[in-house]
Amino acid sequence: MIFTPSPMLLKLLYTRGSLHNTPEGVAFSIKNRLDTVHLSRIDYVQLDDVRIGPEQIALDLGEGDVRPAAAFNADGAGFALPVGQSATFHLATEPLPEGLHTVLVQFTADPFGDLSVEVEDSIVNIPDNRTRIPRQDQDDYSEAAIQARQRFAEEFSGQQFKHLKHYSFDAHDLQGNCEHFTGVAQIPVGLAGPLHVNGEHAQGDFLIPMATTEGTLVASYNRGIQLLNLCGGVKCTIIGDAMQRAPVFVFDDARGARDFGKWVEENLDKIRPEAESTSRVAKLQYIDTYLSNKFAFLRFNYSTGDAAGQNMVGRATFAACSWILANYPGSPIRHFYLESNFATDKKASQINVMRTRGKRVVAECVVKRDILQQRMRVTPEQLAYHGQVSNVGAFMSGANNNGAHSANGITAMFIATGQDVANVSESSAGILYSEVTPEGDLYISITIPSLIVATHGGGTGLATQNECLRMLGCVGRGTVNKFAEIVAGVVLAGELSLGAAISSSDWVSSHEQYGRNR
């Protein structure tokens, strides 16, 4: 199914700030953010009141691929422009003066048909004496390009870099993961476990790779893992799965926003196929509507397979909103923004705790009294009471976690396995609960409401990161839930270990023995 982009969304194709003068005339860039298209014709470009025909237009697709518009218009063959690729328009015309200008591009792209992009952009005088990091347009991941940046860094800083420059993989594998690649930061990887997981997706013993520079971290998690194993392992359950993008629509008044929200709810079955037309994986589950002032915030919720899915759901929501903008029959939509800050991407938030972002996972275990006393030197009553006191501290401070340090284990595993580490800001949220059972043992569980993980895409395919995922058996289709359960189990191990250490006053002595306190 093909969606039709609205004029409001087509404006987002233009790369803001790309308008500039060149020795041959004027240039600007457009980036395909819609769907893979076949660009079949360029009709004209208009700068302010000056119309420029195809005989004065050339498209630079990068890597030396420059195509005169008149040529591909004439043969009718056109060319494919994949999602994410940019095209720079070079116009043989008089240079523009500094200031604000109107840019209009009229073109044809299959399967959408005739499209028009009209925006305003500025010509700004940028001094030519700026210090620039070296890069190569042809192949910025070549050995020559990388060595040029290494020399630049050494000359600029006056330092020699021995370790930064050494790595064991083909730098071309980093395209899409790192720009201006210069070298690597080697982070120590320690092993904890094996951890016995009783999950619905992860079942068995797993060796845990943890990338960290914090002394005692691996030892602390290993101690908690041993305790869980002695009590039969950790039970892990995924109870929710949703990735969001949250656009906002602006109206003249509150009634316009309210009526729009009702219309969206009534037309979900029409919106869903528009969103899902952009991906074989992303599936729109539901849309939450939140109203405030004259704004309608829509929180689109998707399942995204083995990918974390932030980019995937952005593209899907872009398509859905294009259909909404073109088909909503009510009050005029005055403004639209694809992201309103309501999805809280890379930010901790209460809505994620309540409504889930990524995977919502629970890890739990019943820790036997005698094993807890023997291994951790605390009783179930001591740990449960300590948890009550800590709840007051977490409540008073406004923390997003009433546990001890779930971010430690999550971050160490994220770095080791190629996750987007900034997602720790959301993934670190946790709800810890414990009680003394009628038998006198300790029941303890933690809910991670917004664990954002992937076993496909992002950095998961890079050299050492993929090896760590293979160590966990989390490579291949259908492994992301397995990975989420393992992470949750590790988090619970860390909560037990540190909570017991603080309760028994072992915390400082452990850092003295293993850490950097001396």
Short mmCIF file of C-alpha atoms in Angstrom, two decimals:
data_model
loop_
_atom_site.label_atom_id
_atom_site.label_comp_id
_atom_site.label_asym_id
_atom_site.label_seq_id
_atom_site.Cartn_x
_atom_site.Cartn_y
_atom_site.Cartn_z
CA MET A 1 0.00 0.00 0.00
CA ILE A 2 1.33 3.46 -0.94
CA PHE A 3 0.70 6.57 1.16
CA THR A 4 0.46 10.04 -0.35
CA PRO A 5 2.71 12.59 1.36
CA SER A 6 1.02 15.87 2.24
CA PRO A 7 2.59 19.28 1.45
CA MET A 8 3.29 19.77 5.16
CA LEU A 9 5.29 16.53 5.32
CA LEU A 10 7.04 17.16 2.01
CA LYS A 11 8.66 20.21 3.58
CA LEU A 12 10.56 17.80 5.83
CA LEU A 13 12.40 16.39 2.82
CA TYR A 14 14.37 19.60 2.47
CA THR A 15 17.65 19.73 4.42
CA ARG A 16 17.49 22.94 6.42
CA GLY A 17 20.60 25.08 6.16
CA SER A 18 21.79 23.40 2.96
CA LEU A 19 21.19 26.41 0.69
CA HIS A 20 24.52 27.92 -0.36
CA ASN A 21 26.30 29.59 -3.25
CA THR A 22 28.83 27.66 -5.34
CA PRO A 23 31.34 28.77 -8.02
CA GLU A 24 28.81 27.55 -10.63
CA GLY A 25 25.67 28.98 -9.02
CA VAL A 26 23.49 27.75 -6.12
CA ALA A 27 23.06 24.38 -4.39
CA PHE A 28 20.80 22.77 -1.76
CA SER A 29 19.98 19.23 -0.59
CA ILE A 30 16.91 17.04 -0.28
CA LYS A 31 16.95 13.80 1.71
CA ASN A 32 14.50 10.96 1.08
CA ARG A 33 12.69 10.38 4.38
CA LEU A 34 9.53 8.82 2.92
CA ASP A 35 9.93 5.53 1.09
CA THR A 36 12.17 4.12 -1.61
CA VAL A 37 11.18 6.02 -4.76
CA HIS A 38 12.06 6.18 -8.43
CA LEU A 39 12.86 9.76 -9.38
CA SER A 40 11.70 10.01 -12.95
CA ARG A 41 11.55 13.72 -13.73
CA ILE A 42 12.67 17.16 -12.53
CA ASP A 43 10.32 19.84 -13.86
CA TYR A 44 11.93 22.94 -12.41
CA VAL A 45 13.34 24.70 -9.37
CA GLN A 46 12.21 28.18 -8.43
CA LEU A 47 14.39 30.45 -6.30
CA ASP A 48 12.27 33.38 -5.17
CA ASP A 49 10.83 34.66 -8.51
CA VAL A 50 13.42 32.97 -10.76
CA ARG A 51 12.39 29.70 -12.44
CA ILE A 52 15.27 27.36 -13.34
CA GLY A 53 14.61 24.64 -15.91
CA PRO A 54 16.04 21.11 -16.03
CA GLU A 55 18.77 22.13 -18.51
CA GLN A 56 20.30 24.21 -15.67
CA ILE A 57 19.93 21.53 -12.98
CA ALA A 58 22.23 18.65 -12.02
CA LEU A 59 21.76 16.17 -9.15
CA ASP A 60 24.75 14.98 -7.13
CA LEU A 61 23.98 11.63 -5.46
CA GLY A 62 27.43 11.30 -3.88
CA GLU A 63 30.48 9.21 -4.67
CA GLY A 64 30.93 11.03 -7.97
CA ASP A 65 27.45 10.20 -9.28
CA VAL A 66 26.28 13.48 -10.84
CA ARG A 67 23.28 13.38 -13.19
CA PRO A 68 22.06 16.28 -15.35
CA ALA A 69 18.30 16.62 -14.95
CA ALA A 70 17.74 17.18 -18.68
CA ALA A 71 19.47 13.88 -19.49
CA PHE A 72 17.40 11.60 -17.29
CA ASN A 73 14.25 13.55 -18.16
CA ALA A 74 14.91 12.81 -21.83
CA ASP A 75 15.56 9.07 -21.58
CA GLY A 76 12.68 8.54 -19.13
CA ALA A 77 14.60 5.91 -17.19
CA GLY A 78 15.13 7.96 -14.04
CA PHE A 79 16.87 6.41 -11.04
CA ALA A 80 16.12 4.95 -7.62
CA LEU A 81 16.51 7.09 -4.51
CA PRO A 82 16.52 4.84 -1.42
CA VAL A 83 15.30 5.96 1.98
CA GLY A 84 18.04 7.89 3.76
CA GLN A 85 19.88 8.97 0.61
CA SER A 86 20.41 12.66 -0.13
CA ALA A 87 20.47 14.40 -3.47
CA THR A 88 22.20 17.76 -3.84
CA PHE A 89 20.68 20.06 -6.47
CA HIS A 90 23.27 22.14 -8.35
CA LEU A 91 21.73 25.07 -10.20
CA ALA A 92 23.54 27.01 -12.91
CA THR A 93 22.21 30.43 -11.97
CA GLU A 94 23.25 33.72 -10.42
CA PRO A 95 24.43 33.49 -6.80
CA LEU A 96 21.95 34.53 -4.14
CA PRO A 97 22.53 37.43 -1.73
CA GLU A 98 22.66 36.80 2.00
CA GLY A 99 19.27 36.50 3.65
CA LEU A 100 16.04 34.51 3.47
CA HIS A 101 14.94 32.92 0.16
CA THR A 102 12.04 30.77 -1.07
CA VAL A 103 12.94 27.44 -2.65
CA LEU A 104 10.38 25.44 -4.66
CA VAL A 105 11.14 22.07 -6.31
CA GLN A 106 8.66 20.48 -8.72
CA PHE A 107 9.39 16.84 -9.61
CA THR A 108 7.89 13.41 -10.28
CA ALA A 109 8.68 10.35 -8.16
CA ASP A 110 7.12 6.92 -8.57
CA PRO A 111 4.96 5.67 -6.92
CA PHE A 112 3.81 9.04 -5.54
CA GLY A 113 3.44 10.94 -8.82
CA ASP A 114 3.91 14.72 -9.07
CA LEU A 115 5.34 16.27 -5.91
CA SER A 116 6.20 19.79 -4.87
CA VAL A 117 8.46 20.92 -2.04
CA GLU A 118 8.34 24.58 -1.03
CA VAL A 119 10.40 25.94 1.87
CA GLU A 120 12.32 28.97 3.05
CA ASP A 121 16.04 28.86 3.72
CA SER A 122 18.84 31.35 4.24
CA ILE A 123 22.16 32.13 2.62
CA VAL A 124 24.66 32.72 5.39
CA ASN A 125 28.20 33.95 4.93
CA ILE A 126 30.44 31.30 6.50
CA PRO A 127 34.13 32.17 6.84
CA ASP A 128 36.50 29.89 4.91
CA ASN A 129 39.14 29.80 7.65
CA ARG A 130 37.24 27.40 9.92
CA THR A 131 39.14 24.40 11.24
CA ARG A 132 37.67 21.33 9.58
CA ILE A 133 38.02 17.66 10.40
CA PRO A 134 39.36 15.89 7.27
CA ARG A 135 36.89 13.79 5.28
CA GLN A 136 36.71 12.22 1.83
CA ASP A 137 33.54 12.44 -0.25
CA GLN A 138 34.41 9.34 -2.25
CA ASP A 139 35.13 6.94 0.62
CA ASP A 140 35.31 8.39 4.12
CA TYR A 141 35.99 4.93 5.62
CA SER A 142 39.11 4.29 3.54
CA GLU A 143 42.47 3.85 5.25
CA ALA A 144 43.66 7.15 3.76
CA ALA A 145 40.67 9.07 5.15
CA ILE A 146 41.06 7.51 8.61
CA GLN A 147 44.81 8.17 8.74
CA ALA A 148 44.23 11.77 7.70
CA ARG A 149 41.94 12.27 10.69
CA GLN A 150 44.39 10.52 13.01
CA ARG A 151 47.18 12.87 11.90
CA PHE A 152 44.85 15.83 12.25
CA ALA A 153 43.90 14.84 15.81
CA GLU A 154 47.57 14.45 16.79
CA GLU A 155 48.60 17.75 15.23
CA PHE A 156 45.62 19.66 16.63
CA SER A 157 46.06 18.34 20.19
CA GLY A 158 49.85 18.07 20.21
CA GLN A 159 49.53 14.47 21.44
CA GLN A 160 50.48 11.06 20.08
CA PHE A 161 47.80 8.35 20.06
CA LYS A 162 49.06 4.79 20.15
CA HIS A 163 46.00 2.79 21.22
CA LEU A 164 43.22 4.86 19.66
CA LYS A 165 44.44 3.99 16.15
CA HIS A 166 44.42 0.18 16.48
CA TYR A 167 41.36 -1.91 15.65
CA SER A 168 40.67 -5.34 14.16
CA PHE A 169 37.73 -4.86 11.75
CA ASP A 170 36.98 -3.36 8.35
CA ALA A 171 36.11 0.28 8.94
CA HIS A 172 33.59 0.15 6.08
CA ASP A 173 31.37 -1.93 8.40
CA LEU A 174 30.82 1.26 10.41
CA GLN A 175 28.86 3.09 7.70
CA GLY A 176 25.62 4.09 9.32
CA ASN A 177 27.09 3.71 12.82
CA CYS A 178 29.86 6.30 13.14
CA GLU A 179 30.87 9.38 11.16
CA HIS A 180 34.42 10.81 10.96
CA PHE A 181 35.73 7.43 12.19
CA THR A 182 39.21 7.86 13.66
CA GLY A 183 39.77 4.94 16.03
CA VAL A 184 38.31 2.94 18.88
CA ALA A 185 37.83 3.31 22.62
CA GLN A 186 38.76 -0.04 24.12
CA ILE A 187 36.48 -0.83 27.06
CA PRO A 188 37.35 -3.80 29.27
CA VAL A 189 34.89 -6.69 29.10
CA GLY A 190 34.50 -8.90 32.16
CA LEU A 191 32.46 -12.08 32.43
CA ALA A 192 29.82 -12.83 35.05
CA GLY A 193 27.81 -15.97 35.51
CA PRO A 194 26.75 -18.27 34.05
CA LEU A 195 23.28 -17.07 35.04
CA HIS A 196 20.46 -19.62 35.06
CA VAL A 197 17.37 -18.03 33.50
CA ASN A 198 13.89 -19.54 33.65
CA GLY A 199 12.24 -17.41 30.99
CA GLU A 200 9.71 -17.96 28.27
CA HIS A 201 12.35 -17.09 25.67
CA ALA A 202 15.65 -17.45 27.55
CA GLN A 203 16.02 -20.87 29.14
CA GLY A 204 19.27 -22.23 30.48
CA ASP A 205 22.67 -20.94 31.57
CA PHE A 206 24.13 -17.78 30.05
CA LEU A 207 27.62 -16.32 30.32
CA ILE A 208 27.24 -12.55 30.76
CA PRO A 209 29.65 -10.11 29.01
CA MET A 210 29.88 -6.77 30.81
CA ALA A 211 31.84 -3.83 29.40
CA THR A 212 32.85 -1.47 32.19
CA THR A 213 35.62 0.53 33.78
CA GLU A 214 34.02 0.50 37.25
CA GLY A 215 35.85 -1.66 39.74
CA THR A 216 33.70 -4.19 41.68
CA LEU A 217 30.85 -4.04 39.15
CA VAL A 218 31.45 -7.43 37.54
CA ALA A 219 32.28 -9.00 40.90
CA SER A 220 29.08 -7.62 42.45
CA TYR A 221 26.87 -8.93 39.65
CA ASN A 222 28.65 -12.26 39.75
CA ARG A 223 27.92 -12.52 43.47
CA GLY A 224 24.22 -11.87 42.87
CA ILE A 225 24.15 -14.38 40.02
CA GLN A 226 25.61 -17.09 42.25
CA LEU A 227 22.89 -16.41 44.81
CA LEU A 228 20.13 -16.64 42.19
CA ASN A 229 21.59 -19.86 40.81
CA LEU A 230 21.65 -21.46 44.26
CA CYS A 231 17.93 -20.70 44.52
CA GLY A 232 17.02 -22.26 41.15
CA GLY A 233 17.73 -19.30 38.89
CA VAL A 234 15.77 -16.20 37.97
CA LYS A 235 12.27 -16.26 36.49
CA CYS A 236 11.83 -13.64 33.73
CA THR A 237 8.65 -12.62 31.95
CA ILE A 238 7.99 -10.04 29.24
CA ILE A 239 4.64 -8.39 30.00
CA GLY A 240 4.63 -5.57 27.45
CA ASP A 241 6.24 -4.52 24.17
CA ALA A 242 5.79 -1.16 22.42
CA MET A 243 7.96 1.44 20.71
CA GLN A 244 6.60 4.95 20.23
CA ARG A 245 6.66 8.03 18.11
CA ALA A 246 4.52 10.90 19.37
CA PRO A 247 3.52 13.65 16.93
CA VAL A 248 1.52 16.72 17.94
CA PHE A 249 -1.19 18.51 15.96
CA VAL A 250 -1.99 22.15 16.67
CA PHE A 251 -5.48 23.63 16.26
CA ASP A 252 -7.15 26.99 16.76
CA ASP A 253 -8.80 25.93 20.00
CA ALA A 254 -9.36 23.06 22.40
CA ARG A 255 -12.53 21.87 20.67
CA GLY A 256 -10.65 21.40 17.43
CA ALA A 257 -8.07 19.25 19.22
CA ARG A 258 -10.79 17.26 21.04
CA ASP A 259 -12.73 16.51 17.86
CA PHE A 260 -9.52 15.51 16.08
CA GLY A 261 -8.72 13.00 18.85
CA LYS A 262 -12.13 11.38 18.47
CA TRP A 263 -11.69 11.16 14.68
CA VAL A 264 -8.31 9.46 15.06
CA GLU A 265 -9.83 6.86 17.39
CA GLU A 266 -12.66 6.19 14.93
CA ASN A 267 -10.29 5.88 11.95
CA LEU A 268 -7.56 3.68 13.47
CA ASP A 269 -8.29 0.88 10.99
CA LYS A 270 -7.60 3.29 8.12
CA ILE A 271 -4.48 4.78 9.72
CA ARG A 272 -2.89 1.40 10.56
CA PRO A 273 -2.26 0.21 6.96
CA GLU A 274 -0.75 3.61 6.07
CA ALA A 275 1.77 3.27 8.88
CA GLU A 276 2.54 -0.38 8.16
CA SER A 277 3.08 0.31 4.44
CA THR A 278 6.60 1.53 5.24
CA SER A 279 7.92 -1.67 6.84
CA ARG A 280 7.55 -5.45 6.81
CA VAL A 281 8.27 -5.48 10.55
CA ALA A 282 6.62 -2.49 12.24
CA LYS A 283 3.05 -3.19 13.36
CA LEU A 284 0.87 -0.41 14.76
CA GLN A 285 -0.80 -1.72 17.92
CA TYR A 286 -2.75 1.32 19.11
CA ILE A 287 -2.69 5.12 19.34
CA ASP A 288 -3.07 6.97 22.62
CA THR A 289 -4.46 10.52 22.45
CA TYR A 290 -3.56 13.13 25.06
CA LEU A 291 -5.15 16.59 24.92
CA SER A 292 -3.87 19.83 26.41
CA ASN A 293 -4.68 23.45 25.57
CA LYS A 294 -5.23 23.45 21.79
CA PHE A 295 -2.85 20.54 21.17
CA ALA A 296 -3.56 16.91 20.34
CA PHE A 297 -0.63 14.64 21.21
CA LEU A 298 -0.80 11.21 19.55
CA ARG A 299 1.35 8.43 20.97
CA PHE A 300 1.72 5.77 18.25
CA ASN A 301 2.63 2.37 19.72
CA TYR A 302 4.33 -0.29 17.56
CA SER A 303 5.91 -3.70 17.77
CA THR A 304 9.25 -3.68 15.93
CA GLY A 305 10.57 -7.24 15.78
CA ASP A 306 14.21 -7.69 16.76
CA ALA A 307 15.10 -4.02 16.23
CA ALA A 308 14.85 -1.33 18.88
CA GLY A 309 12.81 0.47 16.26
CA GLN A 310 13.09 4.22 16.90
CA ASN A 311 13.90 5.01 13.27
CA MET A 312 11.43 2.42 12.00
CA VAL A 313 8.51 3.88 13.95
CA GLY A 314 9.49 7.40 12.96
CA ARG A 315 9.15 6.48 9.32
CA ALA A 316 5.87 4.63 9.89
CA THR A 317 4.38 7.51 11.87
CA PHE A 318 5.54 9.92 9.17
CA ALA A 319 3.47 7.96 6.65
CA ALA A 320 0.45 7.71 8.95
CA CYS A 321 0.49 11.43 9.68
CA SER A 322 0.78 12.21 5.98
CA TRP A 323 -2.49 10.35 5.44
CA ILE A 324 -4.09 12.05 8.44
CA LEU A 325 -3.10 15.52 7.21
CA ALA A 326 -4.51 14.76 3.77
CA ASN A 327 -7.78 13.21 4.97
CA TYR A 328 -8.85 14.89 8.21
CA PRO A 329 -12.14 16.70 7.40
CA GLY A 330 -12.50 18.78 10.55
CA SER A 331 -11.00 22.01 11.87
CA PRO A 332 -7.82 23.14 10.11
CA ILE A 333 -4.56 21.74 11.42
CA ARG A 334 -2.38 24.81 11.93
CA HIS A 335 0.91 23.08 12.73
CA PHE A 336 2.26 19.55 12.86
CA TYR A 337 5.46 18.16 14.37
CA LEU A 338 6.47 14.53 13.92
CA GLU A 339 7.94 14.39 17.43
CA SER A 340 6.47 16.40 20.28
CA ASN A 341 8.82 15.19 23.04
CA PHE A 342 5.96 13.04 24.31
CA ALA A 343 7.58 9.77 23.27
CA THR A 344 10.40 10.86 25.62
CA ASP A 345 13.09 9.37 23.40
CA LYS A 346 16.37 9.17 25.36
CA LYS A 347 14.72 10.62 28.47
CA ALA A 348 13.37 9.07 31.65
CA SER A 349 9.66 9.75 32.11
CA GLN A 350 6.66 8.75 34.15
CA ILE A 351 4.64 7.84 31.04
CA ASN A 352 7.20 5.16 30.17
CA VAL A 353 6.89 3.72 33.67
CA MET A 354 3.11 3.61 33.29
CA ARG A 355 2.66 2.75 29.61
CA THR A 356 5.86 0.87 28.55
CA ARG A 357 8.56 1.81 26.04
CA GLY A 358 10.56 -1.01 24.51
CA LYS A 359 10.16 -4.20 26.52
CA ARG A 360 8.42 -4.34 29.89
CA VAL A 361 10.12 -7.17 31.75
CA VAL A 362 9.79 -8.67 35.21
CA ALA A 363 12.59 -10.67 36.87
CA GLU A 364 11.78 -12.48 40.12
CA CYS A 365 13.09 -15.09 42.51
CA VAL A 366 12.44 -16.61 45.92
CA VAL A 367 15.74 -16.51 47.83
CA LYS A 368 16.00 -19.14 50.53
CA ARG A 369 16.62 -17.82 54.05
CA ASP A 370 19.59 -20.03 54.84
CA ILE A 371 21.31 -19.35 51.50
CA LEU A 372 20.78 -15.58 51.87
CA GLN A 373 22.23 -15.58 55.39
CA GLN A 374 25.15 -17.82 54.47
CA ARG A 375 26.14 -16.05 51.22
CA MET A 376 25.12 -12.43 51.91
CA ARG A 377 25.17 -12.20 55.73
CA VAL A 378 21.68 -10.69 55.88
CA THR A 379 18.22 -12.02 56.71
CA PRO A 380 15.12 -11.66 54.55
CA GLU A 381 13.67 -9.31 57.18
CA GLN A 382 16.72 -7.04 57.01
CA LEU A 383 16.60 -6.76 53.23
CA ALA A 384 12.83 -6.23 53.14
CA TYR A 385 13.03 -3.50 55.80
CA HIS A 386 15.97 -1.87 54.04
CA GLY A 387 13.82 -1.80 50.90
CA GLN A 388 11.03 0.04 52.74
CA VAL A 389 13.44 2.69 53.98
CA SER A 390 14.95 3.06 50.50
CA ASN A 391 11.49 3.56 49.02
CA VAL A 392 11.12 6.72 51.11
CA GLY A 393 14.43 8.03 49.82
CA ALA A 394 13.52 7.29 46.20
CA PHE A 395 10.09 8.92 46.66
CA MET A 396 11.54 12.06 48.25
CA SER A 397 14.24 12.46 45.58
CA GLY A 398 11.89 11.91 42.65
CA ALA A 399 14.06 9.08 41.29
CA ASN A 400 12.85 6.91 38.39
CA ASN A 401 13.97 3.78 40.25
CA ASN A 402 13.48 2.62 43.82
CA GLY A 403 16.18 -0.03 43.43
CA ALA A 404 19.91 0.26 43.89
CA HIS A 405 21.72 0.44 40.55
CA SER A 406 20.02 -1.22 37.58
CA ALA A 407 21.76 1.24 35.23
CA ASN A 408 25.10 -0.37 36.05
CA GLY A 409 24.29 -3.80 34.67
CA ILE A 410 22.19 -2.45 31.81
CA THR A 411 24.93 -0.06 30.67
CA ALA A 412 27.66 -2.69 30.87
CA MET A 413 25.61 -5.11 28.78
CA PHE A 414 24.51 -2.39 26.36
CA ILE A 415 28.11 -1.40 25.61
CA ALA A 416 29.20 -5.00 25.22
CA THR A 417 26.37 -5.92 22.82
CA GLY A 418 26.10 -2.82 20.63
CA GLN A 419 22.93 -1.30 22.05
CA ASP A 420 22.21 2.43 21.83
CA VAL A 421 23.75 3.37 25.17
CA ALA A 422 21.75 6.60 25.41
CA ASN A 423 18.68 4.42 25.87
CA VAL A 424 19.92 3.69 29.39
CA SER A 425 18.19 6.96 30.30
CA GLU A 426 14.84 5.19 29.77
CA SER A 427 15.91 1.63 30.43
CA SER A 428 17.27 2.42 33.90
CA ALA A 429 13.75 2.94 35.29
CA GLY A 430 12.85 0.17 37.69
CA ILE A 431 10.24 -0.86 40.24
CA LEU A 432 11.73 -3.10 42.94
CA TYR A 433 9.55 -5.08 45.32
CA SER A 434 10.36 -7.53 48.09
CA GLU A 435 8.53 -9.33 50.87
CA VAL A 436 9.15 -12.06 53.41
CA THR A 437 7.23 -15.19 52.46
CA PRO A 438 5.19 -17.24 54.96
CA GLU A 439 8.06 -19.74 54.94
CA GLY A 440 10.51 -17.02 56.01
CA ASP A 441 12.26 -16.71 52.65
CA LEU A 442 12.67 -13.54 50.56
CA TYR A 443 10.58 -12.94 47.46
CA ILE A 444 12.18 -10.21 45.33
CA SER A 445 11.27 -8.91 41.89
CA ILE A 446 12.04 -5.97 39.65
CA THR A 447 9.94 -4.58 36.81
CA ILE A 448 11.87 -2.80 34.06
CA PRO A 449 9.12 -0.85 32.28
CA SER A 450 11.13 0.59 29.40
CA LEU A 451 13.97 -1.72 28.43
CA ILE A 452 15.00 -0.74 24.90
CA VAL A 453 17.07 -3.54 23.35
CA ALA A 454 17.79 -5.01 19.93
CA THR A 455 19.47 -8.02 18.40
CA HIS A 456 19.23 -6.63 14.89
CA GLY A 457 20.27 -3.26 13.48
CA GLY A 458 22.15 -0.42 15.11
CA GLY A 459 25.48 -1.52 16.53
CA THR A 460 24.50 -5.15 17.05
CA GLY A 461 26.22 -6.29 13.86
CA LEU A 462 29.61 -4.72 14.62
CA ALA A 463 32.61 -6.90 15.29
CA THR A 464 33.04 -7.30 19.06
CA GLN A 465 29.43 -6.41 19.81
CA ASN A 466 28.14 -9.23 17.64
CA GLU A 467 30.56 -11.64 19.28
CA CYS A 468 29.12 -10.76 22.69
CA LEU A 469 25.59 -11.31 21.40
CA ARG A 470 26.71 -14.68 20.02
CA MET A 471 28.10 -15.51 23.45
CA LEU A 472 24.55 -15.08 24.74
CA GLY A 473 23.00 -16.97 21.83
CA CYS A 474 21.10 -13.85 20.84
CA VAL A 475 21.90 -13.55 17.14
CA GLY A 476 19.30 -14.20 14.48
CA ARG A 477 15.60 -13.70 14.01
CA GLY A 478 13.36 -13.86 17.06
CA THR A 479 16.04 -13.40 19.72
CA VAL A 480 15.28 -9.95 21.13
CA ASN A 481 12.88 -11.20 23.82
CA LYS A 482 15.46 -13.76 24.89
CA PHE A 483 18.01 -10.99 25.25
CA ALA A 484 15.57 -8.80 27.21
CA GLU A 485 14.91 -11.61 29.68
CA ILE A 486 18.65 -12.17 30.21
CA VAL A 487 19.23 -8.46 30.85
CA ALA A 488 16.39 -8.38 33.37
CA GLY A 489 17.84 -11.39 35.18
CA VAL A 490 21.22 -9.72 35.41
CA VAL A 491 19.60 -6.57 36.80
CA LEU A 492 17.91 -8.53 39.60
CA ALA A 493 21.22 -10.17 40.46
CA GLY A 494 22.78 -6.73 40.84
CA GLU A 495 19.95 -5.50 43.05
CA LEU A 496 20.35 -8.46 45.39
CA SER A 497 24.10 -8.11 45.57
CA LEU A 498 24.30 -4.38 46.23
CA GLY A 499 21.24 -4.31 48.48
CA ALA A 500 22.73 -7.04 50.65
CA ALA A 501 26.14 -5.36 50.68
CA ILE A 502 24.65 -2.10 51.94
CA SER A 503 22.46 -3.87 54.51
CA SER A 504 25.39 -5.88 55.85
CA SER A 505 27.89 -2.96 55.62
CA ASP A 506 30.05 -4.89 53.13
CA TRP A 507 29.75 -2.16 50.50
CA VAL A 508 32.77 -0.03 51.41
CA SER A 509 34.99 -3.00 52.19
CA SER A 510 34.24 -4.49 48.76
CA HIS A 511 35.36 -1.31 47.03
CA GLU A 512 38.49 -1.30 49.18
CA GLN A 513 39.30 -4.84 48.04
CA TYR A 514 38.33 -4.69 44.35
CA GLY A 515 37.87 -1.04 43.48
CA ARG A 516 39.78 2.24 43.41
CA ASN A 517 39.24 3.59 46.93
CA ARG A 518 42.91 3.36 47.85
#
